[in-house]
Structure formats: structure tokens, C-alpha cells
PDB file of C-alpha atoms in Angstrom:
ATOM      1  CA  MET A   3       5.426   8.398   6.738  1.00  0.00           C
ATOM      2  CA  SER A   4       6.168  11.814   8.209  1.00  0.00           C
ATOM      3  CA  LYS A   5       4.263  15.004   7.409  1.00  0.00           C
ATOM      4  CA  GLU A   6       7.163  16.640   5.570  1.00  0.00           C
ATOM      5  CA  GLN A   7       7.141  13.829   3.000  1.00  0.00           C
ATOM      6  CA  GLY A   8       3.869  14.969   1.511  1.00  0.00           C
ATOM      7  CA  LYS A   9       0.164  14.324   1.312  1.00  0.00           C
ATOM      8  CA  LEU A  10      -1.101  10.818   2.044  1.00  0.00           C
ATOM      9  CA  VAL A  11      -3.640   9.720  -0.581  1.00  0.00           C
ATOM     10  CA  ALA A  12      -4.404   6.076   0.243  1.00  0.00           C
ATOM     11  CA  ASN A  13      -3.441   3.722   3.049  1.00  0.00           C
ATOM     12  CA  ASN A  14      -3.717  -0.084   3.115  1.00  0.00           C
ATOM     13  CA  LYS A  15      -4.358  -0.992   6.765  1.00  0.00           C
ATOM     14  CA  LYS A  16      -5.536  -4.477   5.792  1.00  0.00           C
ATOM     15  CA  ALA A  17      -2.023  -5.315   4.535  1.00  0.00           C
ATOM     16  CA  TYR A  18      -0.628  -5.026   8.070  1.00  0.00           C
ATOM     17  CA  PHE A  19      -3.385  -7.346   9.331  1.00  0.00           C
ATOM     18  CA  ASP A  20      -2.978  -9.978   6.596  1.00  0.00           C
ATOM     19  CA  PHE A  21       0.828  -9.949   6.204  1.00  0.00           C
ATOM     20  CA  PHE A  22       4.123  -9.683   8.063  1.00  0.00           C
ATOM     21  CA  ILE A  23       5.927  -6.775   6.353  1.00  0.00           C
ATOM     22  CA  ASP A  24       9.658  -7.593   6.165  1.00  0.00           C
ATOM     23  CA  GLU A  25      10.984  -4.721   4.039  1.00  0.00           C
ATOM     24  CA  LYS A  26       9.575  -1.488   2.630  1.00  0.00           C
ATOM     25  CA  TYR A  27      10.444   0.169  -0.671  1.00  0.00           C
ATOM     26  CA  GLU A  28       9.442   3.417  -2.345  1.00  0.00           C
ATOM     27  CA  ALA A  29       8.388   3.327  -5.984  1.00  0.00           C
ATOM     28  CA  GLY A  30       7.244   5.963  -8.442  1.00  0.00           C
ATOM     29  CA  LEU A  31       3.958   5.587 -10.314  1.00  0.00           C
ATOM     30  CA  VAL A  32       3.499   6.007 -14.063  1.00  0.00           C
ATOM     31  CA  LEU A  33       0.223   7.940 -14.412  1.00  0.00           C
ATOM     32  CA  HIS A  34      -1.658   9.988 -17.011  1.00  0.00           C
ATOM     33  CA  GLY A  35      -2.789  13.583 -16.463  1.00  0.00           C
ATOM     34  CA  THR A  36      -6.340  13.078 -15.230  1.00  0.00           C
ATOM     35  CA  GLU A  37      -5.205  10.240 -12.933  1.00  0.00           C
ATOM     36  CA  VAL A  38      -2.865  12.639 -11.141  1.00  0.00           C
ATOM     37  CA  LYS A  39      -5.691  15.154 -10.668  1.00  0.00           C
ATOM     38  CA  SER A  40      -7.949  12.428  -9.296  1.00  0.00           C
ATOM     39  CA  LEU A  41      -5.166  11.286  -6.927  1.00  0.00           C
ATOM     40  CA  ARG A  42      -4.726  14.846  -5.667  1.00  0.00           C
ATOM     41  CA  MET A  43      -8.428  14.804  -4.764  1.00  0.00           C
ATOM     42  CA  GLY A  44      -7.808  11.595  -2.780  1.00  0.00           C
ATOM     43  CA  LYS A  45      -9.827   9.256  -4.999  1.00  0.00           C
ATOM     44  CA  CYS A  46      -7.735   6.113  -4.846  1.00  0.00           C
ATOM     45  CA  SER A  47      -8.079   2.620  -3.399  1.00  0.00           C
ATOM     46  CA  ILE A  48      -5.318   0.008  -3.004  1.00  0.00           C
ATOM     47  CA  LYS A  49      -7.178  -2.508  -0.826  1.00  0.00           C
ATOM     48  CA  GLU A  50      -7.525  -5.146  -3.556  1.00  0.00           C
ATOM     49  CA  ALA A  51      -4.242  -4.308  -5.307  1.00  0.00           C
ATOM     50  CA  PHE A  52      -1.209  -6.558  -5.783  1.00  0.00           C
ATOM     51  CA  ILE A  53       2.150  -6.216  -7.531  1.00  0.00           C
ATOM     52  CA  ARG A  54       3.873  -8.501 -10.030  1.00  0.00           C
ATOM     53  CA  ILE A  55       7.309  -8.366 -11.602  1.00  0.00           C
ATOM     54  CA  GLU A  56       7.272  -9.291 -15.295  1.00  0.00           C
ATOM     55  CA  LYS A  57      10.238  -9.114 -17.684  1.00  0.00           C
ATOM     56  CA  GLY A  58      12.273  -6.958 -15.316  1.00  0.00           C
ATOM     57  CA  GLU A  59       9.492  -4.410 -14.702  1.00  0.00           C
ATOM     58  CA  ALA A  60       7.048  -4.013 -11.803  1.00  0.00           C
ATOM     59  CA  PHE A  61       3.310  -3.574 -12.406  1.00  0.00           C
ATOM     60  CA  ILE A  62       0.425  -2.957 -10.019  1.00  0.00           C
ATOM     61  CA  TYR A  63      -2.898  -4.684 -10.661  1.00  0.00           C
ATOM     62  CA  GLY A  64      -6.260  -3.796  -9.116  1.00  0.00           C
ATOM     63  CA  MET A  65      -5.369  -0.260  -8.008  1.00  0.00           C
ATOM     64  CA  ASN A  66      -8.515   1.830  -8.428  1.00  0.00           C
ATOM     65  CA  ILE A  67      -8.125   5.521  -9.307  1.00  0.00           C
ATOM     66  CA  SER A  68     -11.607   6.974  -9.828  1.00  0.00           C
ATOM     67  CA  PRO A  69     -12.129   8.936 -13.053  1.00  0.00           C
ATOM     68  CA  TYR A  70     -11.663  12.699 -12.784  1.00  0.00           C
ATOM     69  CA  GLU A  71     -15.076  14.432 -13.082  1.00  0.00           C
ATOM     70  CA  LYS A  72     -13.865  17.135 -15.464  1.00  0.00           C
ATOM     71  CA  GLY A  73     -11.678  14.740 -17.480  1.00  0.00           C
ATOM     72  CA  ASN A  74     -14.306  13.606 -20.085  1.00  0.00           C
ATOM     73  CA  ILE A  75     -12.510  11.823 -22.986  1.00  0.00           C
ATOM     74  CA  PHE A  76      -9.069  12.010 -21.343  1.00  0.00           C
ATOM     75  CA  ASN A  77     -10.020   9.665 -18.489  1.00  0.00           C
ATOM     76  CA  LYS A  78      -8.358   6.255 -18.455  1.00  0.00           C
ATOM     77  CA  ASP A  79      -9.768   2.948 -17.185  1.00  0.00           C
ATOM     78  CA  PRO A  80      -9.866   3.172 -13.350  1.00  0.00           C
ATOM     79  CA  LEU A  81      -8.544  -0.387 -12.903  1.00  0.00           C
ATOM     80  CA  ARG A  82      -5.899  -0.394 -15.640  1.00  0.00           C
ATOM     81  CA  ILE A  83      -2.489  -1.950 -15.011  1.00  0.00           C
ATOM     82  CA  ARG A  84       0.049   0.697 -13.995  1.00  0.00           C
ATOM     83  CA  LYS A  85       3.829   0.534 -14.092  1.00  0.00           C
ATOM     84  CA  LEU A  86       5.906   1.084 -10.948  1.00  0.00           C
ATOM     85  CA  LEU A  87       9.300   2.762 -11.145  1.00  0.00           C
ATOM     86  CA  PHE A  88      12.011   0.924  -9.201  1.00  0.00           C
ATOM     87  CA  HIS A  89      15.783   0.926  -9.601  1.00  0.00           C
ATOM     88  CA  LYS A  90      17.024  -2.079 -11.598  1.00  0.00           C
ATOM     89  CA  SER A  91      18.936  -3.423  -8.585  1.00  0.00           C
ATOM     90  CA  GLU A  92      15.786  -3.234  -6.432  1.00  0.00           C
ATOM     91  CA  ILE A  93      13.761  -5.136  -9.046  1.00  0.00           C
ATOM     92  CA  ASN A  94      16.427  -7.857  -9.228  1.00  0.00           C
ATOM     93  CA  LYS A  95      16.515  -8.136  -5.418  1.00  0.00           C
ATOM     94  CA  LEU A  96      12.697  -8.275  -5.212  1.00  0.00           C
ATOM     95  CA  ALA A  97      12.467 -10.850  -8.011  1.00  0.00           C
ATOM     96  CA  GLY A  98      14.910 -13.061  -6.095  1.00  0.00           C
ATOM     97  CA  LYS A  99      12.873 -12.734  -2.897  1.00  0.00           C
ATOM     98  CA  LEU A 100       9.575 -13.403  -4.721  1.00  0.00           C
ATOM     99  CA  ALA A 101      11.032 -16.640  -6.105  1.00  0.00           C
ATOM    100  CA  GLU A 102      11.212 -17.863  -2.489  1.00  0.00           C
ATOM    101  CA  LYS A 103       8.096 -19.540  -1.175  1.00  0.00           C
ATOM    102  CA  GLY A 104       5.634 -17.374   0.728  1.00  0.00           C
ATOM    103  CA  TYR A 105       6.784 -13.886  -0.287  1.00  0.00           C
ATOM    104  CA  THR A 106       4.596 -11.357  -2.071  1.00  0.00           C
ATOM    105  CA  LEU A 107       4.614  -7.627  -2.846  1.00  0.00           C
ATOM    106  CA  VAL A 108       1.771  -5.554  -1.379  1.00  0.00           C
ATOM    107  CA  PRO A 109       1.076  -1.827  -1.747  1.00  0.00           C
ATOM    108  CA  LEU A 110       1.057  -0.100   1.657  1.00  0.00           C
ATOM    109  CA  GLN A 111       0.330   3.538   0.851  1.00  0.00           C
ATOM    110  CA  VAL A 112       0.128   6.099  -1.954  1.00  0.00           C
ATOM    111  CA  TYR A 113       1.314   9.644  -1.331  1.00  0.00           C
ATOM    112  CA  PHE A 114       2.810  12.720  -2.984  1.00  0.00           C
ATOM    113  CA  LYS A 115       6.469  13.550  -2.365  1.00  0.00           C
ATOM    114  CA  ASP A 116       7.987  16.665  -3.942  1.00  0.00           C
ATOM    115  CA  GLY A 117       4.982  16.874  -6.278  1.00  0.00           C
ATOM    116  CA  LYS A 118       5.392  13.315  -7.573  1.00  0.00           C
ATOM    117  CA  ALA A 119       3.067  10.370  -6.893  1.00  0.00           C
ATOM    118  CA  LYS A 120       4.857   7.670  -4.912  1.00  0.00           C
ATOM    119  CA  MET A 121       3.878   4.302  -3.520  1.00  0.00           C
ATOM    120  CA  GLU A 122       5.261   2.508  -0.496  1.00  0.00           C
ATOM    121  CA  VAL A 123       5.548  -1.194  -1.284  1.00  0.00           C
ATOM    122  CA  GLY A 124       6.096  -3.926   1.280  1.00  0.00           C
ATOM    123  CA  LEU A 125       7.824  -7.267   0.815  1.00  0.00           C
ATOM    124  CA  ALA A 126       5.484  -9.445   2.841  1.00  0.00           C
ATOM    125  CA  ARG A 127       4.837 -12.957   4.099  1.00  0.00           C
ATOM    126  CA  GLY A 128       1.264 -14.132   4.628  1.00  0.00           C
ATOM    127  CA  LYS A 129      -0.070 -14.565   8.156  1.00  0.00           C
ATOM    128  CA  LYS A 130      -1.777 -17.709   9.316  1.00  0.00           C
ATOM    129  CA  LEU A 131      -5.155 -17.570  11.079  1.00  0.00           C
ATOM    130  CA  TYR A 132      -3.597 -18.003  14.540  1.00  0.00           C
ATOM    131  CA  ASP A 133      -1.264 -15.012  13.882  1.00  0.00           C
ATOM    132  CA  LYS A 134      -4.284 -12.869  13.084  1.00  0.00           C
ATOM    133  CA  ARG A 135      -6.007 -14.054  16.272  1.00  0.00           C
ATOM    134  CA  GLN A 136      -2.935 -13.015  18.284  1.00  0.00           C
ATOM    135  CA  ASP A 137      -3.040  -9.550  16.694  1.00  0.00           C
ATOM    136  CA  ILE A 138      -6.734  -9.185  17.546  1.00  0.00           C
ATOM    137  CA  ALA A 139      -6.066 -10.286  21.153  1.00  0.00           C
ATOM    138  CA  LYS A 140      -3.214  -7.750  21.501  1.00  0.00           C
ATOM    139  CA  LYS A 141      -5.422  -4.978  20.109  1.00  0.00           C
ATOM    140  CA  ASP A 142      -8.212  -5.899  22.566  1.00  0.00           C
ATOM    141  CA  GLN A 143      -5.749  -5.902  25.495  1.00  0.00           C
ATOM    142  CA  ARG A 144      -4.442  -2.476  24.475  1.00  0.00           C
ATOM    143  CA  ARG A 145      -7.985  -1.138  24.181  1.00  0.00           C
ATOM    144  CA  GLU A 146      -8.928  -2.510  27.640  1.00  0.00           C
ATOM    145  CA  ALA A 147      -5.783  -1.016  29.198  1.00  0.00           C
ATOM    146  CA  GLN A 148      -6.579   2.392  27.665  1.00  0.00           C
ATOM    147  CA  LYS A 149     -10.164   2.186  28.943  1.00  0.00           C
ATOM    148  CA  GLU A 150      -8.970   1.350  32.496  1.00  0.00           C
ATOM    149  CA  PHE A 151      -6.400   4.145  32.355  1.00  0.00           C
ATOM    150  CA  LYS A 152      -9.114   6.644  31.378  1.00  0.00           C
ATOM    151  CA  ILE A 153     -11.393   5.480  34.200  1.00  0.00           C
ATOM    152  CA  LYS A 154      -8.592   5.760  36.794  1.00  0.00           C
ATOM    153  CA  ASN A 155      -7.641   9.276  35.678  1.00  0.00           C
ATOM    154  CA  LEU A 156     -11.155  10.735  35.862  1.00  0.00           C
TER     155      LEU A 156
END
């Protein structure tokens, strides 16, 4: 996501470690007033979240938006199920892909774009343990190369 798109609220780095992301989609979030204020303060977590498509609509489960301190009685349940806004054609395409074995929808990041709360959603396939080991090995190699490069340039 580039800087001109808006303010990043939450990022799900674990999704890139646990899944192969095949396609990315942008969805709007249906929120209540105090939830938006809490999001603007950056109080959101999507680490445990997942997305389901039910009756032609997309919903996100397990997304935690902390209650707004000054919200008192207007605060909603932090873990409530929230609706995602997709185009009908996108929902139909995603539902078809999810019917295939091994595909799932994972939230990648939450951000504000033109004053509206948006979520980047990835169509993903789960990684096996050996895939994760390869990723860790690549990261270690990159880190070692950077360390050697620093030492040589001192």
C-alpha cells in the first residue's frame, strides 16, 4: 500500500508467513461510530481474524476493535461479526474459488482511504511446514548477506 492511499491501521504479517497469497481484493467495512474513532487511534487487531461468505455476503470474524474510551454506552462488542462490502461479481468469484479445496480468505491490512475504512483481503492457500522452513531459511540468508555487506562497507 502506498502512502497516498491513506493511513495504515493494522497489518497481518503472519498471513504472509502462513499462506501463499494468490489474489488481493479491497473491501469496505461496515462500522459504527465509536468503532471508526477507535480505528483512527490505531486500536485494531486482525491476527486471529478470518472471512466467510454466507448467503451472498462477506463477513469477518475475530477482528478486534478495542472500545473507544470516551464512547461509554455507544461502544459495540470488540469481537462482533462485521460485514465486508464487496461488489456482487467479486463475491461470486470468491465463492467459486472458496469452493475449491485449500483456498481461504484472510485479512491482510486495514487502512483509511479517502476517509473510509478499507480492508485488503487476500485469497490464500495454506503453506505446508516445509514451505515455512524455506521462508525462514531465505530470511536468514538475506539477514546474513546484509550483515556481511555492512561489515565490508565499514
